[in-house]
């Protein structure tokens, strides 16, 4: 941006006469008219290369996808055929219970016939063997019975020690033994007998890798210069368009790492240097066997024709530049005319001073607009990071500014709204504040954090009693429309913006004392009783000591500080149960957050979302103290190790979720939200809920809401629309549809039958 401004100042310099502007404009036009032509040639070549490269890559994608499909189809045939012989085949089980040697010639002959039939029924199979593990004998499709030592393939036999349940593939190998003189892909398949713990018999297939390559990777007929091959995740070449590379290993770790990016995508391509040439690589990942189907082609073969096109375009560009220069001479005079009109337009509102060039004049005019970072500057001022003279608030003058610091019920927000939804309260509160406070002067709303907002106003009428009146109106509007408890703290910046930071800190301090007065109050900092402030400061110090002890893992010390805090409240404060619940909800929430943040190994059976629900069941300070001592301090003291007392039992957690549903059926209830309440993942809760209740989570919520709906329908005063709204259905039609699916009746018919005495609510 700075360079653009520099260029603008230089372009619009030396207004008198306009000679230099016109000359600079001419130079700029020449540059701007020639460079695009050159860029056009380069871009055309680049785009042409991209188009051709994409077409080639697309062709490779289609080819590789077909190869991958054919390969999977081929191996699927092997799997399906082997499945018929290996799954619960009691007839083959006999060969794992009998000695396979010349003394049992009949069994050996029968097994040999089976292997021969299998081999003849499958293409590309070089050899198929049966390994009887208990007797350590291998019968081959070629006829001989071999011992483990004479079999000469320890790799295949070692796989049988892995207790396979399904088949396992071994990458292409060369010169496995004297029987297999060609590259082969090995497949080991266990003989699975129903209810058998382990397999005692295994089929070992050796597939001819060269034969598979010739069948699946055919490209010579298209005169395709690309190289195609299949490589596994270990870098072993399984198939290759050149059979001489079968069984080779790719030793480049960076190449295999780049190939691995194809996982999770249907298609991936990249360029790299191979044998000193820039090469385009395309790959398709097959998750069936974790193989990569790869095509390789030098970039030079792709871009040869587009490079020729680029050179031709550059020649055309040279001729075009000469024409552009001639046109620029004429255009510069025409283009300068709009700038003159712009200066005349600006001059109507701000005349051009003497000895000032057009560039500075235009930039100064633009700078008069409100800075886009006004909100950031204002927040910096409130936090004390900048001075008042460095901040400008649009429409605010030097007179007194009234600060309304609004704090919504934090625990209610956290328990009922996601972080994203909490941000939406800003827009609602801004509209309310503008309507109430904006009628008597300018106002501005900022969000300090979710649930904490500041509204600045500069009323034309500075009569102090009116401030409380406006604040009371604002409080009632928030309670009415947002349905949430809040506290408003008011302070004044008598010197306007310059005193804004001090006034803000006063409002924060006053807001800290709100617990002594209760929720839904307006607190004016100048009217606070000093004794209340002193008493609250004592509690603030005690809270700080508790949090500090928890941070240092001094849990017994934190318990003592907490007991002292409770004693102070008993002796010096007279608070209602609602105020006590609100105060200790915030304190306990801060304590839980501190413990979880500083000791990740500690597992608490209490979450910040659960605190308000639990505290509503308590009636007085003694019960609150006992609850916190037992659920929090006893909980952290009973866990000397990270593994101690990990979580509540499954039955209790599900019952807790059911209780939450029963008490909050009129709110939006989600599986994720309930899982967070009890410290489980959504999938864990879903499984546990089904196991304990016998119904899945969503069906249970629907059934319970329909039960409530039946009770409400029994009262004719409740309209169907009101019932649908109360049960959080998006529309009355949606409610009617669900009700009929569950009960077999529409809500209207159900009400008629109930009132006529034919049916009664469950």
PDB file of C-alpha atoms in Angstrom, residues 174-298:
ATOM      1  CA  UNK A 174      12.451 -61.699  -7.791  1.00  0.00           C
ATOM      2  CA  UNK A 175      14.284 -65.061  -7.582  1.00  0.00           C
ATOM      3  CA  UNK A 176      12.320 -66.250  -4.561  1.00  0.00           C
ATOM      4  CA  UNK A 177      13.554 -69.803  -5.032  1.00  0.00           C
ATOM      5  CA  UNK A 178      14.458 -72.304  -7.757  1.00  0.00           C
ATOM      6  CA  UNK A 179      10.789 -73.074  -8.470  1.00  0.00           C
ATOM      7  CA  UNK A 180       9.927 -69.400  -9.076  1.00  0.00           C
ATOM      8  CA  UNK A 181      12.413 -67.875 -11.489  1.00  0.00           C
ATOM      9  CA  UNK A 182      10.236 -64.894 -12.338  1.00  0.00           C
ATOM     10  CA  UNK A 183       9.044 -61.827 -10.379  1.00  0.00           C
ATOM     11  CA  UNK A 184       6.026 -62.736  -8.278  1.00  0.00           C
ATOM     12  CA  UNK A 185       3.493 -61.079  -5.982  1.00  0.00           C
ATOM     13  CA  UNK A 186       2.731 -63.300  -3.013  1.00  0.00           C
ATOM     14  CA  UNK A 187      -0.683 -63.631  -1.313  1.00  0.00           C
ATOM     15  CA  UNK A 188      -1.071 -65.584   1.950  1.00  0.00           C
ATOM     16  CA  UNK A 189      -4.648 -66.589   2.883  1.00  0.00           C
ATOM     17  CA  UNK A 190      -5.586 -68.418   6.124  1.00  0.00           C
ATOM     18  CA  UNK A 191      -8.030 -71.296   6.247  1.00  0.00           C
ATOM     19  CA  UNK A 192     -10.750 -69.768   8.460  1.00  0.00           C
ATOM     20  CA  UNK A 193     -12.915 -72.293  10.299  1.00  0.00           C
ATOM     21  CA  UNK A 194     -16.027 -70.986  12.083  1.00  0.00           C
ATOM     22  CA  UNK A 195     -15.463 -70.383  15.826  1.00  0.00           C
ATOM     23  CA  UNK A 196     -11.818 -71.388  15.461  1.00  0.00           C
ATOM     24  CA  UNK A 197      -9.385 -69.202  17.368  1.00  0.00           C
ATOM     25  CA  UNK A 198      -6.433 -69.646  15.012  1.00  0.00           C
ATOM     26  CA  UNK A 199      -5.763 -70.960  11.531  1.00  0.00           C
ATOM     27  CA  UNK A 200      -3.696 -74.081  11.091  1.00  0.00           C
ATOM     28  CA  UNK A 201      -3.731 -74.113   7.298  1.00  0.00           C
ATOM     29  CA  UNK A 202      -2.709 -71.440   4.790  1.00  0.00           C
ATOM     30  CA  UNK A 203      -2.891 -71.026   1.015  1.00  0.00           C
ATOM     31  CA  UNK A 204       0.119 -69.306  -0.573  1.00  0.00           C
ATOM     32  CA  UNK A 205      -0.423 -67.842  -4.078  1.00  0.00           C
ATOM     33  CA  UNK A 206       2.390 -66.630  -6.299  1.00  0.00           C
ATOM     34  CA  UNK A 207       1.124 -64.274  -9.038  1.00  0.00           C
ATOM     35  CA  UNK A 208       3.190 -63.649 -12.165  1.00  0.00           C
ATOM     36  CA  UNK A 209       3.990 -59.897 -11.854  1.00  0.00           C
ATOM     37  CA  UNK A 210       5.198 -59.602 -15.460  1.00  0.00           C
ATOM     38  CA  UNK A 211       2.028 -61.197 -16.805  1.00  0.00           C
ATOM     39  CA  UNK A 212      -0.135 -58.867 -14.701  1.00  0.00           C
ATOM     40  CA  UNK A 213       1.895 -55.849 -15.884  1.00  0.00           C
ATOM     41  CA  UNK A 214       1.419 -56.762 -19.540  1.00  0.00           C
ATOM     42  CA  UNK A 215      -2.303 -57.238 -19.034  1.00  0.00           C
ATOM     43  CA  UNK A 216      -3.062 -54.177 -16.960  1.00  0.00           C
ATOM     44  CA  UNK A 217      -0.522 -51.563 -18.146  1.00  0.00           C
ATOM     45  CA  UNK A 218      -0.892 -51.422 -21.938  1.00  0.00           C
ATOM     46  CA  UNK A 219       0.146 -48.079 -23.408  1.00  0.00           C
ATOM     47  CA  UNK A 220       2.429 -48.759 -26.379  1.00  0.00           C
ATOM     48  CA  UNK A 221      -0.552 -49.034 -28.716  1.00  0.00           C
ATOM     49  CA  UNK A 222      -1.306 -45.333 -28.068  1.00  0.00           C
ATOM     50  CA  UNK A 223       2.280 -44.253 -28.778  1.00  0.00           C
ATOM     51  CA  UNK A 224       2.379 -42.936 -25.215  1.00  0.00           C
ATOM     52  CA  UNK A 225       5.883 -41.843 -24.041  1.00  0.00           C
ATOM     53  CA  UNK A 226       4.860 -42.093 -20.384  1.00  0.00           C
ATOM     54  CA  UNK A 227       6.086 -44.720 -17.956  1.00  0.00           C
ATOM     55  CA  UNK A 228       3.528 -46.440 -15.752  1.00  0.00           C
ATOM     56  CA  UNK A 229       4.069 -48.481 -12.652  1.00  0.00           C
ATOM     57  CA  UNK A 230       2.507 -49.517  -9.338  1.00  0.00           C
ATOM     58  CA  UNK A 231       4.421 -49.064  -6.084  1.00  0.00           C
ATOM     59  CA  UNK A 232       3.438 -50.003  -2.538  1.00  0.00           C
ATOM     60  CA  UNK A 233       3.845 -47.772   0.531  1.00  0.00           C
ATOM     61  CA  UNK A 234       7.252 -49.352   1.263  1.00  0.00           C
ATOM     62  CA  UNK A 235       8.579 -48.203  -2.135  1.00  0.00           C
ATOM     63  CA  UNK A 236       8.615 -51.637  -3.781  1.00  0.00           C
ATOM     64  CA  UNK A 237       7.631 -51.691  -7.482  1.00  0.00           C
ATOM     65  CA  UNK A 238       4.728 -54.120  -7.798  1.00  0.00           C
ATOM     66  CA  UNK A 239       3.959 -53.691 -11.524  1.00  0.00           C
ATOM     67  CA  UNK A 240       5.805 -51.790 -14.261  1.00  0.00           C
ATOM     68  CA  UNK A 241       5.372 -51.071 -17.945  1.00  0.00           C
ATOM     69  CA  UNK A 242       9.009 -52.211 -18.270  1.00  0.00           C
ATOM     70  CA  UNK A 243       9.198 -55.722 -16.692  1.00  0.00           C
ATOM     71  CA  UNK A 244      12.925 -55.283 -15.972  1.00  0.00           C
ATOM     72  CA  UNK A 245      12.035 -52.899 -13.125  1.00  0.00           C
ATOM     73  CA  UNK A 246       9.719 -55.342 -11.339  1.00  0.00           C
ATOM     74  CA  UNK A 247      10.694 -55.853  -7.718  1.00  0.00           C
ATOM     75  CA  UNK A 248      12.965 -52.792  -7.654  1.00  0.00           C
ATOM     76  CA  UNK A 249      12.858 -50.408  -4.681  1.00  0.00           C
ATOM     77  CA  UNK A 250      12.447 -46.626  -4.769  1.00  0.00           C
ATOM     78  CA  UNK A 251      15.054 -45.327  -2.338  1.00  0.00           C
ATOM     79  CA  UNK A 252      14.050 -41.645  -2.552  1.00  0.00           C
ATOM     80  CA  UNK A 253      12.283 -40.805   0.699  1.00  0.00           C
ATOM     81  CA  UNK A 254      11.192 -37.400  -0.617  1.00  0.00           C
ATOM     82  CA  UNK A 255       9.578 -39.009  -3.668  1.00  0.00           C
ATOM     83  CA  UNK A 256       7.607 -41.477  -1.535  1.00  0.00           C
ATOM     84  CA  UNK A 257       6.665 -38.681   0.864  1.00  0.00           C
ATOM     85  CA  UNK A 258       5.266 -36.671  -2.044  1.00  0.00           C
ATOM     86  CA  UNK A 259       3.351 -39.721  -3.285  1.00  0.00           C
ATOM     87  CA  UNK A 260       1.772 -40.111   0.155  1.00  0.00           C
ATOM     88  CA  UNK A 261      -0.135 -36.843  -0.400  1.00  0.00           C
ATOM     89  CA  UNK A 262      -2.424 -38.832  -2.692  1.00  0.00           C
ATOM     90  CA  UNK A 263      -3.963 -40.456   0.379  1.00  0.00           C
ATOM     91  CA  UNK A 264      -7.395 -39.026   1.058  1.00  0.00           C
ATOM     92  CA  UNK A 265      -7.701 -37.621  -2.484  1.00  0.00           C
ATOM     93  CA  UNK A 266      -8.986 -39.147  -5.668  1.00  0.00           C
ATOM     94  CA  UNK A 267      -6.082 -37.806  -7.719  1.00  0.00           C
ATOM     95  CA  UNK A 268      -2.752 -36.075  -7.059  1.00  0.00           C
ATOM     96  CA  UNK A 269      -0.012 -34.717  -9.336  1.00  0.00           C
ATOM     97  CA  UNK A 270       3.293 -32.922  -8.818  1.00  0.00           C
ATOM     98  CA  UNK A 271       6.545 -32.153 -10.626  1.00  0.00           C
ATOM     99  CA  UNK A 272      10.057 -33.170  -9.575  1.00  0.00           C
ATOM    100  CA  UNK A 273      13.523 -33.721 -10.996  1.00  0.00           C
ATOM    101  CA  UNK A 274      14.202 -37.272 -12.196  1.00  0.00           C
ATOM    102  CA  UNK A 275      17.512 -38.085 -13.875  1.00  0.00           C
ATOM    103  CA  UNK A 276      18.176 -34.350 -14.263  1.00  0.00           C
ATOM    104  CA  UNK A 277      14.890 -33.658 -16.079  1.00  0.00           C
ATOM    105  CA  UNK A 278      11.815 -31.816 -14.878  1.00  0.00           C
ATOM    106  CA  UNK A 279       9.176 -34.536 -14.737  1.00  0.00           C
ATOM    107  CA  UNK A 280       5.414 -34.545 -14.226  1.00  0.00           C
ATOM    108  CA  UNK A 281       4.138 -37.226 -11.861  1.00  0.00           C
ATOM    109  CA  UNK A 282       0.487 -38.271 -11.613  1.00  0.00           C
ATOM    110  CA  UNK A 283      -0.741 -40.787  -9.064  1.00  0.00           C
ATOM    111  CA  UNK A 284      -3.944 -42.482  -7.919  1.00  0.00           C
ATOM    112  CA  UNK A 285      -3.987 -44.016  -4.437  1.00  0.00           C
ATOM    113  CA  UNK A 286      -5.696 -47.373  -3.896  1.00  0.00           C
ATOM    114  CA  UNK A 287      -6.725 -47.904  -0.301  1.00  0.00           C
ATOM    115  CA  UNK A 288      -7.503 -51.593  -0.855  1.00  0.00           C
ATOM    116  CA  UNK A 289      -3.824 -52.560  -0.780  1.00  0.00           C
ATOM    117  CA  UNK A 290      -2.173 -49.168   0.003  1.00  0.00           C
ATOM    118  CA  UNK A 291      -0.664 -49.027  -3.487  1.00  0.00           C
ATOM    119  CA  UNK A 292       0.093 -46.021  -5.680  1.00  0.00           C
ATOM    120  CA  UNK A 293      -0.625 -46.143  -9.423  1.00  0.00           C
ATOM    121  CA  UNK A 294       1.925 -43.766 -10.986  1.00  0.00           C
ATOM    122  CA  UNK A 295       2.531 -42.213 -14.404  1.00  0.00           C
ATOM    123  CA  UNK A 296       5.796 -40.405 -15.287  1.00  0.00           C
ATOM    124  CA  UNK A 297       6.404 -38.093 -18.260  1.00  0.00           C
ATOM    125  CA  UNK A 298       9.065 -35.359 -18.834  1.00  0.00           C
TER     126      UNK A 298
END
